[in-house]
Amino acid sequence: MSSHKVIVIGSGPGGSAFAALMSHAGHHVTLLEKNAFVGGKCSSLSRDGYIVDTGVHMFGRGPLGPFGEISRIVGMGPSWSAATPAFTLSLSGAGKHTAGQKRPHGHKLEMASSITHPVSLLNFLRGHVRGWQKMGWASTAVKASRELGLGGFISLARRFGDHRYPLYCELQDICVREFFAKLSDADDFLRTFHAQAMLTMVLPWHRASMGEFAYILASTMQASLLCYPRGGSGAIPASFLRALEKSGGSVRAACEVAGIEVDRGRVCGVTTREGEFIPGDMVVSSAGLRRTVELAGRDAFPVDYLAWADGLSDSEAFIAVKFFLDRKISSMRTPCLLHMPGLSPHTMFDYLQDGSIPEELFLFATAPGNWDPSLVPPGGDCLIVGVPAPSSLDRAPQAECLLDLAEEMSYDIFPELAGATVAVERVLTGDVSRLSGRAAGDCIGIAQEVGQSGSRRPQSHTPIRGLFLVGADAGGRGIGTEMAADSALRLYHQLKDGQP
Ligand SMILES: Cc1cc2nc3c(=O)[nH]c(=O)nc-3n(C[C@H](O)[C@H](O)[C@H](O)COP(=O)(O)OP(=O)(O)OC[C@H]3O[C@@H](n4cnc5c(N)ncnc54)[C@H](O)[C@@H]3O)c2cc1C
């Protein structure tokens, strides 16, 4: 690569990683961020002695995934914390809850990052024996063998984690529901995988691509390292930006790009909200595909590219309620918890489409102080409870009601909250949209759904010479932040190898 003057838009995991990589490779890099702080949807802010993530985060591979690879290239990166057991599985006591009657607390099982770890195996067995969770392994094996033939079943299992035969390409046009419903009739089995697809891609299973899900399952199971960066999620982009500055690049926060300048089909720089023109021969945007098109002007793009971009859909949202406590959480020993509602796996996320409020919700809760005690004041704690919600801002009233229910359920799952909560803070879809600069409050970016994933996923290259996309919208695969970092890594390697 000859030396370029590179302008990177956005400081989330995608933009910060790409800026660090390009600066390390000797290019002149300037990163512009519209917010007064860096990190995008993966930032952490200080508040009365707590360091709190803007969202609710957990990382599937940490140093063993793209973050680790980038850190090794640029010589700097976050340090990671993991715990065993890694998470608590909270299983609904009944799923039914009538007005005035307190919902049962349900049952809790602790799990390790690896499903084959003795802690996980023992607790799976405990849940089965006590009747809390019937995964139906035997009936599933019988149904799967009948469906695929014994040879097909064994071959599927063997190829699952084998990178030489990427199953995920073969499965990119099948949705998660179609794949799993063919293999099993067991509600707990199906609910587990539907919830996993929601947790990792923030999509209901009839939209989520099985190819992408197979990749996520195989790569996270191979790493078996649920973890979290010391210093909070914001430590990831912050460490990449330190690497950027160390190698001579610069970061300008509170500097919004209002236009990408294009001259005869080639970028020549950007103009900021204040009207400053910053020249550059390469502009790499993590503002999202559609926002990037707006910034460059629709006239600059071929009509078929615009039609395709306009038709892409985004992931759903994760909204959150944060509890600030004056004592330690006592009903969970692990850093995070997944609550499985006692609802049918076929309807548990219907509310995302039909606007209803279900009886119970799937919840993802983290207590970051259990990964890194320095994030909370001595003797205090913080619990962040996330719930899937529709990403459209038009559905904000429904999202408010979902968060009310999530808050109510949190007091049942963590009874100690009642006496220990000193403040509560909410993150709704409007907050996420303001954070990322996107039109909706989507959690991830462009949805990893059938028709938009694998070989059909938007690529980093655009029809405008010198204009590229990085981040969760284009070019990568995996879970949220790791997909954004993977996108940066792939574009960096493509440019380095001289691919057009
Ligand atoms: C509540 C919540 C929970 C989540 N949980 C997880 C999780 O557990 N694990 C996980 O891996 N992922 C999780 N994610 C998803 C993850 O945070 C995103 O997928 C990831 O941050 C996307 O990275 P990005 O770099 O593509 O974009 P972003 O992080 O959105 O960064 C884009 C940046 O571009 C800036 N920008 C936009 N327009 C302009 C402009 N015109 N000028 C200058 N700057 C601009 C924005 O201000 C922003 O800082 C979660 C997200 C949310 C909201």
Coordinates of N, CA, C and O and ligand atoms in Angstrom, one line a residue, residues 8-16 32-35 37-43 54-60 67 199-200 202 233 252 255-259 273 285-288 291 295 317-320 364 366 386 427 432-438 441-445 470-474 478-485 487, ligand 1:
V8 N -11.0 8.6 9.1 CA -11.9 7.6 9.6 C -13.1 8.3 10.3 O -12.9 9.2 11.1
I9 N -14.3 7.9 9.9 CA -15.5 8.5 10.6 C -16.0 7.5 11.7 O -16.4 6.4 11.3
G10 N -16.0 8.0 12.9 CA -16.6 7.2 14.0 C -15.5 6.4 14.8 O -14.6 5.9 14.2
S11 N -15.7 6.4 16.1 CA -14.7 5.8 17.0 C -15.2 4.6 17.8 O -14.7 4.2 18.8
G12 N -16.3 3.9 17.2 CA -16.7 2.6 17.8 C -15.6 1.5 17.6 O -14.5 1.8 17.1
P13 N -15.9 0.3 17.9 CA -14.9 -0.8 17.7 C -14.4 -0.9 16.3 O -13.3 -1.1 16.0
G14 N -15.3 -0.6 15.3 CA -14.9 -0.7 13.9 C -14.0 0.4 13.5 O -12.8 0.1 13.0
G15 N -14.4 1.6 13.7 CA -13.6 2.8 13.3 C -12.2 2.9 14.0 O -11.2 3.1 13.4
S16 N -12.3 2.6 15.4 CA -11.0 2.8 16.2 C -10.0 1.7 15.8 O -8.8 1.9 15.6
L32 N -12.4 11.1 13.2 CA -13.4 12.2 13.6 C -14.6 11.5 14.3 O -15.1 10.5 13.7
E33 N -14.9 12.0 15.4 CA -16.0 11.4 16.2 C -17.0 12.5 16.6 O -16.6 13.5 17.1
K34 N -18.3 12.3 16.3 CA -19.3 13.3 16.5 C -19.5 13.5 18.0 O -19.8 14.6 18.5
N35 N -19.5 12.4 18.8 CA -19.8 12.6 20.3 C -18.6 13.2 21.0 O -17.4 13.2 20.5
F37 N -17.3 12.0 23.5 CA -16.5 10.9 24.1 C -16.3 9.9 23.0 O -17.1 9.9 22.0
V38 N -15.4 9.0 23.1 CA -15.1 8.0 22.1 C -15.7 6.6 22.4 O -16.1 6.4 23.6
G39 N -15.9 5.7 21.4 CA -16.3 4.4 21.7 C -17.6 4.0 21.1 O -18.0 2.8 21.0
G40 N -18.4 5.0 20.6 CA -19.7 4.6 20.0 C -20.6 3.8 20.9 O -20.7 4.1 22.1
K41 N -21.2 2.7 20.4 CA -22.1 1.9 21.2 C -21.3 1.0 22.2 O -21.9 0.3 22.9
C42 N -20.0 1.1 22.1 CA -19.1 0.3 23.0 C -18.3 1.3 23.8 O -17.1 1.2 23.9
S43 N -19.0 2.2 24.5 CA -18.2 3.1 25.3 C -18.6 3.0 26.8 O -19.7 2.4 27.1
T54 N -22.3 2.2 28.2 CA -23.5 2.8 27.7 C -24.5 1.7 27.3 O -25.7 1.9 27.4
G55 N -24.0 0.5 27.0 CA -25.0 -0.6 26.7 C -24.8 -1.7 27.8 O -24.5 -1.4 28.9
V56 N -25.1 -2.9 27.4 CA -24.9 -4.1 28.3 C -24.1 -5.1 27.5 O -24.6 -5.6 26.5
H57 N -22.9 -5.3 27.9 CA -21.9 -6.0 27.1 C -21.3 -7.3 27.7 O -21.1 -7.3 28.9
M58 N -21.1 -8.2 26.8 CA -20.3 -9.4 27.1 C -19.6 -9.8 25.8 O -20.1 -9.5 24.8
F59 N -18.4 -10.4 25.9 CA -17.7 -10.7 24.7 C -17.4 -12.2 24.6 O -17.0 -12.9 25.6
G60 N -17.6 -12.7 23.4 CA -17.6 -14.1 23.2 C -16.2 -14.7 23.0 O -16.0 -15.9 23.3
F67 N -10.4 -9.0 18.2 CA -9.8 -7.9 19.1 C -8.3 -8.3 19.4 O -7.4 -7.5 19.4
L199 N -29.6 -13.2 21.5 CA -28.6 -12.6 22.3 C -27.4 -12.2 21.4 O -26.8 -11.1 21.6
T200 N -27.1 -13.0 20.4 CA -25.9 -12.7 19.6 C -26.1 -11.9 18.3 O -25.2 -11.2 17.9
V202 N -29.4 -10.4 17.8 CA -30.5 -9.5 18.1 C -31.6 -9.5 17.0 O -32.0 -8.5 16.4
S233 N -16.2 -1.8 28.7 CA -16.2 -2.1 27.3 C -15.5 -1.0 26.5 O -14.9 -1.2 25.5
R252 N -10.2 13.4 16.8 CA -10.9 14.6 17.1 C -12.3 14.3 17.6 O -13.1 13.9 16.7
C255 N -16.5 16.2 16.8 CA -16.2 16.7 15.4 C -17.1 15.9 14.5 O -16.7 14.8 14.0
E256 N -18.3 16.4 14.2 CA -19.2 15.6 13.3 C -18.9 15.9 11.8 O -18.8 17.0 11.4
V257 N -18.9 14.8 11.1 CA -18.8 14.9 9.6 C -20.2 15.2 9.1 O -21.1 14.5 9.3
A258 N -20.3 16.3 8.3 CA -21.6 16.7 7.7 C -21.6 16.3 6.3 O -22.7 16.3 5.7
G259 N -20.5 16.1 5.6 CA -20.5 15.7 4.2 C -19.2 15.0 3.8 O -18.1 15.3 4.4
R273 N -19.3 19.6 10.6 CA -20.5 20.4 10.9 C -20.2 21.8 11.0 O -21.0 22.7 10.6
S285 N -15.8 5.0 6.6 CA -16.9 5.4 7.4 C -17.4 4.3 8.2 O -17.8 3.2 7.7
S286 N -17.6 4.5 9.6 CA -18.3 3.5 10.4 C -19.6 4.1 10.8 O -20.2 3.7 11.8
A287 N -20.1 5.1 10.1 CA -21.4 5.8 10.5 C -22.6 5.0 10.0 O -23.7 5.4 10.2
G288 N -22.3 3.8 9.3 CA -23.4 3.0 8.8 C -23.6 3.2 7.3 O -23.3 4.3 6.8
R291 N -26.3 6.0 6.2 CA -25.8 7.3 6.7 C -24.6 7.8 5.8 O -24.5 8.9 5.4
L295 N -24.2 11.1 3.6 CA -23.1 12.0 3.7 C -22.4 12.3 2.4 O -22.0 13.5 2.2
A317 N -33.3 -4.0 18.6 CA -32.6 -3.3 19.7 C -32.4 -4.1 21.0 O -33.2 -5.1 21.2
F318 N -31.5 -3.7 21.8 CA -31.4 -4.1 23.2 C -31.5 -2.9 24.0 O -30.7 -1.9 23.8
I319 N -32.5 -2.8 24.8 CA -32.6 -1.6 25.7 C -32.2 -2.1 27.1 O -32.2 -3.3 27.4
A320 N -31.9 -1.1 28.0 CA -31.4 -1.6 29.3 C -31.8 -0.7 30.5 O -32.1 0.5 30.3
F364 N -31.0 -10.3 29.6 CA -29.5 -10.5 29.7 C -29.0 -9.5 30.7 O -29.2 -8.3 30.5
T366 N -25.9 -8.1 33.4 CA -24.4 -8.2 33.7 C -24.2 -7.4 35.0 O -24.8 -6.3 35.3
G386 N -30.6 -6.0 30.3 CA -31.0 -5.7 28.9 C -32.1 -6.6 28.5 O -32.3 -7.7 28.9
V427 N -31.7 3.1 29.4 CA -31.2 3.3 28.0 C -32.3 2.8 27.0 O -32.6 1.6 27.0
V432 N -29.8 5.0 22.1 CA -28.9 4.2 21.3 C -28.7 4.9 19.9 O -27.6 5.0 19.4
S433 N -29.8 5.4 19.3 CA -29.7 6.1 18.1 C -28.9 7.3 18.1 O -28.0 7.6 17.3
R434 N -29.0 8.1 19.2 CA -28.2 9.3 19.4 C -26.7 8.9 19.5 O -25.8 9.6 19.0
L435 N -26.4 7.8 20.2 CA -25.1 7.4 20.5 C -24.4 7.0 19.2 O -23.2 7.3 18.9
S436 N -25.1 6.3 18.3 CA -24.5 5.8 17.1 C -24.6 6.7 15.9 O -23.9 6.5 14.9
G437 N -25.6 7.6 15.9 CA -25.9 8.5 14.8 C -26.7 7.8 13.7 O -26.9 8.3 12.6
R438 N -27.3 6.6 14.1 CA -28.2 5.9 13.1 C -29.6 6.3 13.3 O -30.0 6.9 14.3
G441 N -32.7 2.6 16.7 CA -31.9 2.2 17.9 C -31.4 0.8 17.8 O -31.3 0.1 18.8
D442 N -31.1 0.3 16.6 CA -30.7 -1.1 16.4 C -29.4 -1.4 17.2 O -28.5 -0.5 17.3
C443 N -29.3 -2.6 17.8 CA -28.2 -2.9 18.6 C -26.9 -3.2 17.8 O -25.9 -2.7 18.2
I444 N -27.1 -3.9 16.7 CA -25.9 -4.4 16.0 C -25.5 -3.5 14.9 O -24.4 -2.9 14.8
G445 N -26.4 -3.4 13.9 CA -26.2 -2.7 12.6 C -27.1 -3.4 11.6 O -28.2 -3.9 11.9
V470 N -16.5 0.5 7.3 CA -16.1 -0.5 8.3 C -17.2 -0.5 9.4 O -18.0 0.4 9.5
G471 N -17.0 -1.5 10.3 CA -18.0 -1.6 11.4 C -19.0 -2.7 11.2 O -18.9 -3.5 10.2
A472 N -20.0 -2.6 12.0 CA -21.0 -3.8 12.0 C -21.9 -3.8 10.8 O -22.6 -4.8 10.6
D473 N -21.8 -2.8 9.9 CA -22.7 -2.8 8.8 C -22.1 -3.6 7.6 O -22.8 -3.9 6.7
A474 N -20.8 -3.7 7.5 CA -20.2 -4.2 6.3 C -18.9 -5.0 6.5 O -18.1 -4.6 7.3
G478 N -19.7 -12.4 12.9 CA -19.6 -12.7 14.3 C -20.6 -11.9 15.1 O -21.6 -11.5 14.6
I479 N -20.2 -11.6 16.4 CA -21.2 -11.0 17.3 C -20.8 -9.5 17.3 O -19.6 -9.1 17.5
G480 N -21.8 -8.6 17.2 CA -21.7 -7.1 17.4 C -20.3 -6.5 17.3 O -19.8 -6.2 16.2
T481 N -19.7 -6.3 18.4 CA -18.4 -5.6 18.5 C -17.4 -6.4 17.7 O -16.5 -5.8 17.0
E482 N -17.4 -7.7 17.9 CA -16.4 -8.5 17.2 C -16.6 -8.5 15.7 O -15.6 -8.5 14.9
M483 N -17.8 -8.4 15.2 CA -18.1 -8.3 13.8 C -17.5 -6.9 13.3 O -16.9 -6.9 12.2
A484 N -17.7 -5.9 14.1 CA -17.2 -4.5 13.7 C -15.7 -4.6 13.6 O -15.1 -4.1 12.6
A485 N -15.0 -5.3 14.5 CA -13.6 -5.4 14.5 C -13.1 -6.3 13.4 O -12.1 -6.0 12.7
S487 N -14.6 -6.6 10.6 CA -14.7 -5.9 9.3 C -13.4 -5.0 9.1 O -12.9 -4.9 8.0
Ligands
LIG1 C1 -27.5 -2.0 24.5 C2 -26.5 -2.7 23.7 C3 -25.9 -3.9 24.1 C4 -24.9 -4.5 23.2 N1 -24.3 -5.7 23.7 C5 -23.3 -6.2 23.0 C6 -22.6 -7.3 23.5 O1 -22.9 -7.9 24.6 N2 -21.6 -7.8 22.7 C7 -21.2 -7.3 21.5 O2 -20.3 -7.8 20.9 N3 -21.9 -6.2 21.0 C8 -22.9 -5.7 21.7 N4 -23.6 -4.6 21.2 C9 -23.4 -4.2 19.8 C10 -22.2 -3.4 19.6 O3 -22.0 -2.4 20.6 C11 -22.2 -2.8 18.2 O4 -22.4 -3.8 17.2 C12 -20.8 -2.1 17.9 O5 -20.6 -1.1 18.8 C13 -20.8 -1.6 16.4 O6 -19.6 -1.0 16.2 P1 -19.4 0.1 15.1 O7 -18.0 0.5 15.2 O8 -19.8 -0.5 13.8 O9 -20.4 1.3 15.4 P2 -20.7 2.2 16.6 O10 -20.2 1.6 17.9 O11 -22.1 2.6 16.5 O12 -19.8 3.5 16.3 C14 -20.1 4.4 15.3 C15 -19.5 5.7 15.7 O13 -19.6 6.6 14.6 C16 -19.9 7.9 15.1 N5 -20.5 8.7 14.0 C17 -21.7 8.4 13.3 N6 -21.9 9.4 12.4 C18 -20.9 10.3 12.5 C19 -20.5 11.5 11.8 N7 -21.3 12.0 10.9 N8 -19.4 12.1 12.2 C20 -18.6 11.6 13.1 N9 -18.8 10.5 13.8 C21 -20.0 9.8 13.5 C22 -20.9 7.6 16.2 O14 -21.0 8.7 17.1 C23 -20.2 6.4 16.9 O15 -19.3 6.8 17.8 C24 -24.6 -3.9 22.0 C25 -25.1 -2.7 21.6 C26 -26.1 -2.1 22.4 C27 -26.7 -0.8 22.0

